[in-house]
Each structure stands twice: as C-alpha cells, then as structure tokens.
PDB file of C-alpha atoms in Angstrom:
ATOM      1  CA  ARG A   1    -165.132 -50.823-123.461  1.00 68.00           C
ATOM      2  CA  PHE A   2    -162.645 -48.423-125.094  1.00 65.00           C
ATOM      3  CA  LYS A   3    -163.864 -45.263-123.316  1.00 67.00           C
ATOM      4  CA  VAL A   4    -164.208 -43.285-126.553  1.00 67.00           C
ATOM      5  CA  GLN A   5    -165.071 -39.696-125.673  1.00 66.00           C
ATOM      6  CA  GLY A   6    -164.730 -38.031-129.053  1.00 64.00           C
ATOM      7  CA  ILE A   7    -165.291 -38.857-132.666  1.00 65.00           C
ATOM      8  CA  PRO A   8    -163.276 -39.484-134.755  1.00 66.00           C
ATOM      9  CA  ARG A   9    -161.035 -41.657-132.580  1.00 65.00           C
ATOM     10  CA  LEU A  10    -158.452 -44.107-133.891  1.00 68.00           C
ATOM     11  CA  ILE A  11    -157.277 -46.984-131.708  1.00 68.00           C
ATOM     12  CA  ILE A  12    -155.048 -49.983-132.398  1.00 69.00           C
ATOM     13  CA  LEU A  13    -156.046 -53.466-131.266  1.00 73.00           C
ATOM     14  CA  GLY A  14    -153.735 -56.441-131.010  1.00 74.00           C
ATOM     15  CA  PRO A  15    -154.396 -59.863-132.513  1.00 76.00           C
ATOM     16  CA  GLU A  16    -157.153 -62.074-131.196  1.00 78.00           C
ATOM     17  CA  PRO A  17    -155.773 -64.247-128.365  1.00 78.00           C
ATOM     18  CA  ALA A  18    -155.186 -67.915-129.277  1.00 83.00           C
ATOM     19  CA  GLY A  19    -157.612 -69.081-126.597  1.00 82.00           C
ATOM     20  CA  GLY A  20    -160.292 -66.634-127.706  1.00 78.00           C
ATOM     21  CA  GLY A  21    -161.514 -63.554-125.920  1.00 80.00           C
ATOM     22  CA  ASP A  22    -161.206 -59.850-126.532  1.00 79.00           C
ATOM     23  CA  ARG A  23    -158.411 -58.372-128.609  1.00 73.00           C
ATOM     24  CA  PRO A  24    -156.032 -56.333-126.419  1.00 70.00           C
ATOM     25  CA  LEU A  25    -155.865 -52.575-126.768  1.00 66.00           C
ATOM     26  CA  ILE A  26    -152.386 -51.566-127.949  1.00 63.00           C
ATOM     27  CA  ASN A  27    -152.797 -47.789-128.126  1.00 63.00           C
ATOM     28  CA  ASP A  28    -155.815 -45.588-127.514  1.00 62.00           C
ATOM     29  CA  ASN A  29    -154.277 -42.261-128.543  1.00 64.00           C
ATOM     30  CA  LEU A  30    -152.697 -42.108-131.974  1.00 66.00           C
ATOM     31  CA  ARG A  31    -153.096 -38.361-132.403  1.00 67.00           C
ATOM     32  CA  PRO A  32    -149.364 -37.651-131.863  1.00 66.00           C
ATOM     33  CA  VAL A  33    -148.422 -40.338-134.409  1.00 66.00           C
ATOM     34  CA  ILE A  34    -150.764 -38.989-137.037  1.00 68.00           C
ATOM     35  CA  GLU A  35    -149.752 -35.362-136.452  1.00 71.00           C
ATOM     36  CA  SER A  36    -146.036 -36.160-136.654  1.00 69.00           C
ATOM     37  CA  GLY A  37    -146.456 -38.259-139.790  1.00 72.00           C
ATOM     38  CA  ASP A  38    -143.862 -40.710-138.438  1.00 72.00           C
ATOM     39  CA  PHE A  39    -145.181 -44.220-138.942  1.00 72.00           C
ATOM     40  CA  SER A  40    -141.859 -45.991-138.359  1.00 72.00           C
ATOM     41  CA  ASP A  41    -142.903 -47.290-134.916  1.00 69.00           C
ATOM     42  CA  PHE A  42    -145.753 -49.443-136.200  1.00 70.00           C
ATOM     43  CA  PRO A  43    -147.725 -51.016-134.439  1.00 65.00           C
ATOM     44  CA  PHE A  44    -147.604 -47.855-132.304  1.00 64.00           C
ATOM     45  CA  VAL A  45    -147.354 -49.333-128.845  1.00 67.00           C
ATOM     46  CA  LYS A  46    -148.120 -46.511-126.436  1.00 69.00           C
ATOM     47  CA  LYS A  47    -144.992 -44.886-125.036  1.00 78.00           C
ATOM     48  CA  PRO A  48    -144.756 -43.327-121.569  1.00 82.00           C
ATOM     49  CA  TYR A  49    -143.476 -40.039-123.066  1.00 89.00           C
ATOM     50  CA  CYS A  50    -144.843 -37.475-125.474  1.00 88.00           C
ATOM     51  CA  ASP A  51    -144.945 -33.797-126.394  1.00 90.00           C
ATOM     52  CA  LEU A  52    -147.373 -32.125-123.980  1.00 92.00           C
ATOM     53  CA  ASP A  53    -149.224 -30.377-126.811  1.00 88.00           C
ATOM     54  CA  ALA A  54    -149.493 -33.488-128.957  1.00 81.00           C
ATOM     55  CA  SER A  55    -150.901 -35.490-126.045  1.00 78.00           C
ATOM     56  CA  GLY A  56    -153.477 -32.887-125.178  1.00 77.00           C
ATOM     57  CA  GLY A  57    -152.557 -33.591-121.560  1.00 77.00           C
ATOM     58  CA  GLU A  58    -154.841 -36.605-121.692  1.00 77.00           C
ATOM     59  CA  ASP A  59    -153.747 -38.086-118.341  1.00 84.00           C
ATOM     60  CA  ILE A  60    -152.444 -35.024-116.547  1.00 89.00           C
ATOM     61  CA  ASN A  61    -155.383 -35.090-114.124  1.00 90.00           C
ATOM     62  CA  ASP A  62    -155.143 -38.833-113.468  1.00 90.00           C
ATOM     63  CA  LYS A  63    -151.543 -39.527-112.434  1.00 92.00           C
ATOM     64  CA  LYS A  64    -148.154 -38.011-111.740  1.00 95.00           C
ATOM     65  CA  CYS A  65    -146.578 -36.372-114.765  1.00 95.00           C
ATOM     66  CA  LEU A  66    -143.051 -35.122-115.246  1.00 96.00           C
ATOM     67  CA  VAL A  67    -143.036 -32.077-117.516  1.00 97.00           C
ATOM     68  CA  ILE A  68    -139.862 -30.421-118.733  1.00 97.00           C
ATOM     69  CA  PHE A  69    -140.526 -26.976-120.172  1.00 96.00           C
ATOM     70  CA  HIS A  70    -138.004 -25.265-122.450  1.00 96.00           C
ATOM     71  CA  GLU A  71    -139.933 -22.877-124.636  1.00 95.00           C
ATOM     72  CA  ASN A  72    -137.072 -20.405-125.161  1.00 94.00           C
ATOM     73  CA  GLY A  73    -134.453 -22.987-126.065  1.00 94.00           C
ATOM     74  CA  ASP A  74    -132.929 -23.170-129.522  1.00 95.00           C
ATOM     75  CA  ASP A  75    -133.481 -26.297-131.636  1.00 95.00           C
ATOM     76  CA  ASP A  76    -130.500 -28.153-130.179  1.00 96.00           C
ATOM     77  CA  GLU A  77    -131.479 -27.359-126.591  1.00 96.00           C
ATOM     78  CA  GLN A  78    -135.066 -28.419-127.193  1.00 96.00           C
ATOM     79  CA  GLU A  79    -133.881 -31.640-128.820  1.00 96.00           C
ATOM     80  CA  GLU A  80    -131.782 -32.304-125.715  1.00 96.00           C
ATOM     81  CA  VAL A  81    -134.895 -31.881-123.543  1.00 97.00           C
ATOM     82  CA  VAL A  82    -136.777 -34.412-125.680  1.00 96.00           C
ATOM     83  CA  ASP A  83    -133.863 -36.851-125.469  1.00 96.00           C
ATOM     84  CA  VAL A  84    -133.642 -36.492-121.678  1.00 97.00           C
ATOM     85  CA  VAL A  85    -137.389 -37.049-121.225  1.00 97.00           C
ATOM     86  CA  LYS A  86    -137.256 -40.208-123.336  1.00 95.00           C
ATOM     87  CA  ALA A  87    -134.149 -41.522-121.553  1.00 96.00           C
ATOM     88  CA  VAL A  88    -135.627 -40.884-118.095  1.00 96.00           C
ATOM     89  CA  ALA A  89    -138.934 -42.543-119.008  1.00 94.00           C
ATOM     90  CA  GLU A  90    -137.193 -45.600-120.430  1.00 92.00           C
ATOM     91  CA  GLU A  91    -134.820 -45.935-117.471  1.00 93.00           C
ATOM     92  CA  ARG A  92    -137.529 -45.534-114.823  1.00 91.00           C
ATOM     93  CA  ASP A  93    -140.039 -47.813-116.582  1.00 81.00           C
ATOM     94  CA  ASP A  94    -142.874 -46.826-114.208  1.00 79.00           C
ATOM     95  CA  GLY A  95    -145.556 -48.669-116.159  1.00 72.00           C
ATOM     96  CA  ASP A  96    -148.711 -46.595-115.986  1.00 72.00           C
ATOM     97  CA  ASP A  97    -147.808 -44.780-112.751  1.00 88.00           C
ATOM     98  CA  VAL A  98    -146.073 -41.746-114.307  1.00 93.00           C
ATOM     99  CA  SER A  99    -146.238 -40.024-117.683  1.00 92.00           C
ATOM    100  CA  TYR A 100    -143.350 -38.004-119.101  1.00 95.00           C
ATOM    101  CA  TYR A 101    -143.760 -34.881-121.212  1.00 95.00           C
ATOM    102  CA  TRP A 102    -141.698 -32.151-122.805  1.00 96.00           C
ATOM    103  CA  CYS A 103    -143.020 -28.734-123.688  1.00 96.00           C
ATOM    104  CA  THR A 104    -141.223 -26.536-126.203  1.00 95.00           C
ATOM    105  CA  ASN A 105    -144.198 -24.483-127.360  1.00 92.00           C
ATOM    106  CA  PRO A 106    -144.868 -21.234-125.445  1.00 89.00           C
ATOM    107  CA  LYS A 107    -148.606 -21.539-126.190  1.00 88.00           C
ATOM    108  CA  GLY A 108    -151.079 -24.397-125.943  1.00 87.00           C
ATOM    109  CA  MET A 109    -151.078 -26.905-123.076  1.00 91.00           C
ATOM    110  CA  GLY A 110    -147.794 -25.679-121.650  1.00 92.00           C
ATOM    111  CA  GLU A 111    -149.137 -22.169-121.243  1.00 93.00           C
ATOM    112  CA  ARG A 112    -152.221 -23.535-119.460  1.00 93.00           C
ATOM    113  CA  VAL A 113    -150.184 -25.761-117.151  1.00 95.00           C
ATOM    114  CA  ARG A 114    -147.835 -22.895-116.299  1.00 94.00           C
ATOM    115  CA  ALA A 115    -150.837 -20.652-115.532  1.00 94.00           C
ATOM    116  CA  ALA A 116    -152.288 -23.298-113.196  1.00 95.00           C
ATOM    117  CA  MET A 117    -148.955 -23.436-111.340  1.00 96.00           C
ATOM    118  CA  LYS A 118    -148.726 -19.611-111.339  1.00 94.00           C
ATOM    119  CA  MET A 119    -145.354 -19.894-113.097  1.00 91.00           C
ATOM    120  CA  THR A 120    -146.058 -17.944-116.280  1.00 88.00           C
ATOM    121  CA  GLU A 121    -142.576 -16.438-116.682  1.00 89.00           C
ATOM    122  CA  VAL A 122    -140.660 -18.392-119.303  1.00 90.00           C
ATOM    123  CA  GLY A 123    -136.927 -18.461-118.619  1.00 90.00           C
ATOM    124  CA  ASP A 124    -133.886 -19.397-120.673  1.00 92.00           C
ATOM    125  CA  ASP A 125    -133.210 -22.693-118.849  1.00 94.00           C
ATOM    126  CA  PRO A 126    -135.279 -25.878-118.760  1.00 96.00           C
ATOM    127  CA  LEU A 127    -137.918 -25.974-116.021  1.00 96.00           C
ATOM    128  CA  VAL A 128    -138.394 -29.452-114.553  1.00 97.00           C
ATOM    129  CA  VAL A 129    -141.737 -30.038-112.824  1.00 97.00           C
ATOM    130  CA  LEU A 130    -143.449 -33.077-111.335  1.00 97.00           C
ATOM    131  CA  LEU A 131    -147.205 -32.569-111.471  1.00 97.00           C
ATOM    132  CA  ASP A 132    -149.339 -34.514-109.008  1.00 96.00           C
ATOM    133  CA  VAL A 133    -152.793 -33.167-109.842  1.00 95.00           C
ATOM    134  CA  PRO A 134    -154.588 -36.202-108.307  1.00 94.00           C
ATOM    135  CA  ASP A 135    -153.044 -35.144-104.959  1.00 95.00           C
ATOM    136  CA  GLN A 136    -155.343 -32.113-104.791  1.00 94.00           C
ATOM    137  CA  GLY A 137    -153.336 -30.139-107.347  1.00 94.00           C
ATOM    138  CA  GLY A 138    -149.872 -30.671-105.951  1.00 96.00           C
ATOM    139  CA  PHE A 139    -146.653 -30.148-107.878  1.00 97.00           C
ATOM    140  CA  TYR A 140    -142.885 -30.041-107.328  1.00 97.00           C
ATOM    141  CA  VAL A 141    -140.261 -27.889-109.023  1.00 97.00           C
ATOM    142  CA  SER A 142    -136.635 -28.921-109.422  1.00 96.00           C
ATOM    143  CA  GLU A 143    -134.178 -26.471-107.890  1.00 93.00           C
ATOM    144  CA  GLU A 144    -131.263 -28.133-109.724  1.00 90.00           C
ATOM    145  CA  SER A 145    -129.340 -25.728-111.965  1.00 86.00           C
ATOM    146  CA  ASP A 146    -127.623 -28.522-113.916  1.00 89.00           C
ATOM    147  CA  PHE A 147    -129.890 -30.093-116.539  1.00 93.00           C
ATOM    148  CA  SER A 148    -129.162 -33.713-117.385  1.00 96.00           C
ATOM    149  CA  LYS A 149    -130.747 -37.148-117.278  1.00 97.00           C
ATOM    150  CA  GLU A 150    -129.025 -37.716-113.936  1.00 97.00           C
ATOM    151  CA  SER A 151    -130.342 -34.480-112.403  1.00 97.00           C
ATOM    152  CA  VAL A 152    -133.886 -35.303-113.505  1.00 97.00           C
ATOM    153  CA  LEU A 153    -133.637 -38.836-112.081  1.00 96.00           C
ATOM    154  CA  LYS A 154    -132.316 -37.380-108.805  1.00 96.00           C
ATOM    155  CA  PHE A 155    -135.235 -34.916-108.719  1.00 97.00           C
ATOM    156  CA  LEU A 156    -137.763 -37.706-109.264  1.00 96.00           C
ATOM    157  CA  GLY A 157    -136.223 -39.661-106.384  1.00 94.00           C
ATOM    158  CA  ALA A 158    -136.489 -36.706-104.006  1.00 95.00           C
ATOM    159  CA  PRO A 159    -138.692 -33.966-105.496  1.00 96.00           C
ATOM    160  CA  GLY A 160    -138.525 -31.653-102.490  1.00 94.00           C
ATOM    161  CA  GLU A 161    -141.175 -29.263-101.232  1.00 96.00           C
ATOM    162  CA  ARG A 162    -144.754 -29.798-102.393  1.00 96.00           C
ATOM    163  CA  LYS A 163    -146.425 -26.745-103.882  1.00 96.00           C
ATOM    164  CA  GLN A 164    -150.123 -26.170-104.494  1.00 96.00           C
ATOM    165  CA  MET A 165    -151.879 -25.089-107.684  1.00 93.00           C
TER     166      MET A 165
END
C-alpha cells in the first residue's frame, strides 16, 4: 500500500478517519526533514519543493520538475534561490503535477542531472530548467538573464524551445 522500496523507511500517517477506513498518508519521504534536523514543521506535510540532493530526485522521472541550479553562488545568492523556489511553488500550487527543486551542491544529484542534459559547465548565474523526463527526456532552459520570482513564473508559463536529453 505504501510502495516502500527501501528499508529503513519512515512515513507519517494521519489520524484514523471518523467513519473508519485507512489512515491517510501525510508524507512518504522524511529523509530531508531528518537530515536537516528541523522538526518545526511537524506533522511534516509533504511540500512541493525541496533541495534536489535531499530529495534524491525521487520523482524526477515521473513528472515535470523545475530545478534552479546555483552551485557557484555565495550563501546569500543561494538563499535567494531557495526563497524563489519556495515562493514559486507556493504561488503556482500545482498539486502533484510539478515538483520544485533547488541545487546548490556542485556534486550529487545536480551533477548527474546536468550530465544528462549535457550542461556540465557551472556558471556564476542561476540556471533555471524545467525537466520533463516523462516526455521522452525533454527539458527547457530559461533564457532570461534577470533572476526573480517573476522571471521564473514567466518561464513556467512559456518555457520556450524543447530540448532533448
């Protein structure tokens, strides 16, 4: 029922419904919560955004994913990327149709995703990408030079030319 593929696996279930039946699944991936050590969001309702490394790219093959890379940014610039990803995800409220990620680590999942897109050169500016792996490995790259919540929302509305992994 919970599609557990690895052990150990920690999941959070909601309360038993008043009329009986199965308890609802609240979150099936608590790895990022545990690794960050931040338990202030209890009961850990799954958010549509996450660090790409912390998520392990769990749904990158299953649905569209916005990824904003900024591996060479300083702490303030990387924090801005995280804030923009969260703001875009909350404003768009796509349900389960799109996941939103940031990547500030030059190794790990980001390095693998960049290699798949044949975009291994890490620049000084944020790289905004919409991955659509379920569409036979398609992806889109923002050509916008201005980085802001508004520019990312504009890109998502009209992502431009489809590229192929």
